[in-house]
């Protein structure tokens, strides 16, 4: 079978057909997938049946993996999976303990773990159980968001950094071991430039992490809030986005260096179970 890449027609994303991720990939196929990933930023593979081992093998074609924090403190909740490279994203509770992270609430627009010094370059999410409605995941193209900024904002982001808060998850929960947010100027986390150059494509992308508890060092609180509100209103424009409605067996891989994503809430009485991996990245520049 030959690989086919079908762009979604939206600002980013493509579906890749003709590939079975349960099997090791041929060199040529992997090169084509990697190239499609850089071109389209998010790839969708439907109807896959991948074991945790196969999910890890596929993810490792893109680089070394971050281990799941289920035993550490980065994401709230979560039990250990079959292998330490597997992260579980789920609302399911067994014996009074969540089997995974992020629950059933809406997850705000974010890019993964931007609050560390070397944020992950990509994340892979594979669906095992999907609720009948809700829980869609949307992605937005941050190259496009950067290119279309009004001149004053473009000059601003080229000259400023942002502080990314590590205390609170994208669903608004305080991570284990952290205190609840008090003053955004004093949150734990990391400072990164607001514009980053993608190390593989050379493209420039807005890099804002997430809105909640963000702060622009050097500004007054009021100035920082005002400019972040303007920037986020721009990033959240529907023309930069594509939404995926999950079916069981879908696998998505996204590039955290040039996209943001969010998730819709879903009925807490339904089950959503996803297995995930995260690909190590490097410093932001
Ligand atoms: C993630 C994430 C969204 C979803 O795994 O990083 O944001 O749809 N997941 O579960
Ligand atoms: Mn995420």
PDB file of N, CA and C in Angstrom, residues 146 148-160 194-195 206 226-232 234:
ATOM      1  N   UNK A 146       0.992  33.896  14.016  1.00  0.00           N
ATOM      2  CA  UNK A 146       2.085  34.868  14.045  1.00  0.00           C
ATOM      3  C   UNK A 146       2.060  35.753  12.799  1.00  0.00           C
ATOM      4  N   UNK A 148      -0.239  36.654  10.877  1.00  0.00           N
ATOM      5  CA  UNK A 148      -1.396  37.533  10.684  1.00  0.00           C
ATOM      6  C   UNK A 148      -1.578  38.542  11.817  1.00  0.00           C
ATOM      7  N   UNK A 149      -0.602  38.620  12.730  1.00  0.00           N
ATOM      8  CA  UNK A 149      -0.720  39.602  13.819  1.00  0.00           C
ATOM      9  C   UNK A 149      -0.726  41.017  13.256  1.00  0.00           C
ATOM     10  N   UNK A 150      -1.506  41.904  13.838  1.00  0.00           N
ATOM     11  CA  UNK A 150      -1.371  43.317  13.481  1.00  0.00           C
ATOM     12  C   UNK A 150       0.053  43.788  13.815  1.00  0.00           C
ATOM     13  N   UNK A 151       0.540  44.811  13.085  1.00  0.00           N
ATOM     14  CA  UNK A 151       1.936  45.240  13.204  1.00  0.00           C
ATOM     15  C   UNK A 151       2.370  45.518  14.640  1.00  0.00           C
ATOM     16  N   UNK A 152       1.516  46.195  15.410  1.00  0.00           N
ATOM     17  CA  UNK A 152       1.955  46.562  16.768  1.00  0.00           C
ATOM     18  C   UNK A 152       2.155  45.304  17.621  1.00  0.00           C
ATOM     19  N   UNK A 153       1.278  44.328  17.479  1.00  0.00           N
ATOM     20  CA  UNK A 153       1.428  43.096  18.257  1.00  0.00           C
ATOM     21  C   UNK A 153       2.614  42.270  17.777  1.00  0.00           C
ATOM     22  N   UNK A 154       2.854  42.289  16.484  1.00  0.00           N
ATOM     23  CA  UNK A 154       3.996  41.544  15.955  1.00  0.00           C
ATOM     24  C   UNK A 154       5.303  42.118  16.522  1.00  0.00           C
ATOM     25  N   UNK A 155       5.404  43.457  16.523  1.00  0.00           N
ATOM     26  CA  UNK A 155       6.607  44.073  17.100  1.00  0.00           C
ATOM     27  C   UNK A 155       6.707  43.742  18.591  1.00  0.00           C
ATOM     28  N   UNK A 156       5.553  43.728  19.251  1.00  0.00           N
ATOM     29  CA  UNK A 156       5.551  43.436  20.691  1.00  0.00           C
ATOM     30  C   UNK A 156       6.066  42.018  20.963  1.00  0.00           C
ATOM     31  N   UNK A 157       5.498  41.023  20.269  1.00  0.00           N
ATOM     32  CA  UNK A 157       5.899  39.639  20.584  1.00  0.00           C
ATOM     33  C   UNK A 157       7.350  39.379  20.200  1.00  0.00           C
ATOM     34  N   UNK A 158       7.844  40.074  19.185  1.00  0.00           N
ATOM     35  CA  UNK A 158       9.249  39.865  18.811  1.00  0.00           C
ATOM     36  C   UNK A 158      10.202  40.411  19.874  1.00  0.00           C
ATOM     37  N   UNK A 159       9.708  41.304  20.706  1.00  0.00           N
ATOM     38  CA  UNK A 159      10.573  41.945  21.701  1.00  0.00           C
ATOM     39  C   UNK A 159      10.316  41.452  23.128  1.00  0.00           C
ATOM     40  N   UNK A 160       9.356  40.538  23.312  1.00  0.00           N
ATOM     41  CA  UNK A 160       9.001  40.145  24.684  1.00  0.00           C
ATOM     42  C   UNK A 160       8.988  38.636  24.893  1.00  0.00           C
ATOM     43  N   UNK A 194       8.213  34.881  23.101  1.00  0.00           N
ATOM     44  CA  UNK A 194       6.827  34.773  22.613  1.00  0.00           C
ATOM     45  C   UNK A 194       6.756  34.296  21.173  1.00  0.00           C
ATOM     46  N   UNK A 195       7.867  34.390  20.464  1.00  0.00           N
ATOM     47  CA  UNK A 195       7.937  33.868  19.095  1.00  0.00           C
ATOM     48  C   UNK A 195       9.067  32.866  19.078  1.00  0.00           C
ATOM     49  N   UNK A 206       4.004  31.783  16.977  1.00  0.00           N
ATOM     50  CA  UNK A 206       3.684  32.353  18.284  1.00  0.00           C
ATOM     51  C   UNK A 206       3.798  31.238  19.317  1.00  0.00           C
ATOM     52  N   UNK A 226      -3.720  42.974  29.576  1.00  0.00           N
ATOM     53  CA  UNK A 226      -4.355  43.562  28.387  1.00  0.00           C
ATOM     54  C   UNK A 226      -3.727  43.002  27.104  1.00  0.00           C
ATOM     55  N   UNK A 227      -2.400  42.917  27.066  1.00  0.00           N
ATOM     56  CA  UNK A 227      -1.765  42.453  25.832  1.00  0.00           C
ATOM     57  C   UNK A 227      -1.988  40.952  25.652  1.00  0.00           C
ATOM     58  N   UNK A 228      -1.991  40.186  26.755  1.00  0.00           N
ATOM     59  CA  UNK A 228      -2.260  38.736  26.633  1.00  0.00           C
ATOM     60  C   UNK A 228      -3.693  38.493  26.160  1.00  0.00           C
ATOM     61  N   UNK A 229      -4.620  39.297  26.649  1.00  0.00           N
ATOM     62  CA  UNK A 229      -6.015  39.144  26.177  1.00  0.00           C
ATOM     63  C   UNK A 229      -6.104  39.397  24.676  1.00  0.00           C
ATOM     64  N   UNK A 230      -5.411  40.423  24.202  1.00  0.00           N
ATOM     65  CA  UNK A 230      -5.444  40.712  22.750  1.00  0.00           C
ATOM     66  C   UNK A 230      -4.815  39.567  21.961  1.00  0.00           C
ATOM     67  N   UNK A 231      -3.670  39.079  22.444  1.00  0.00           N
ATOM     68  CA  UNK A 231      -2.973  38.002  21.718  1.00  0.00           C
ATOM     69  C   UNK A 231      -3.819  36.732  21.682  1.00  0.00           C
ATOM     70  N   UNK A 232      -4.444  36.399  22.809  1.00  0.00           N
ATOM     71  CA  UNK A 232      -5.241  35.167  22.839  1.00  0.00           C
ATOM     72  C   UNK A 232      -6.516  35.287  22.009  1.00  0.00           C
ATOM     73  N   UNK A 234      -6.706  36.806  19.325  1.00  0.00           N
ATOM     74  CA  UNK A 234      -6.227  36.573  17.962  1.00  0.00           C
ATOM     75  C   UNK A 234      -6.005  35.076  17.712  1.00  0.00           C
TER      76      UNK A 234
END
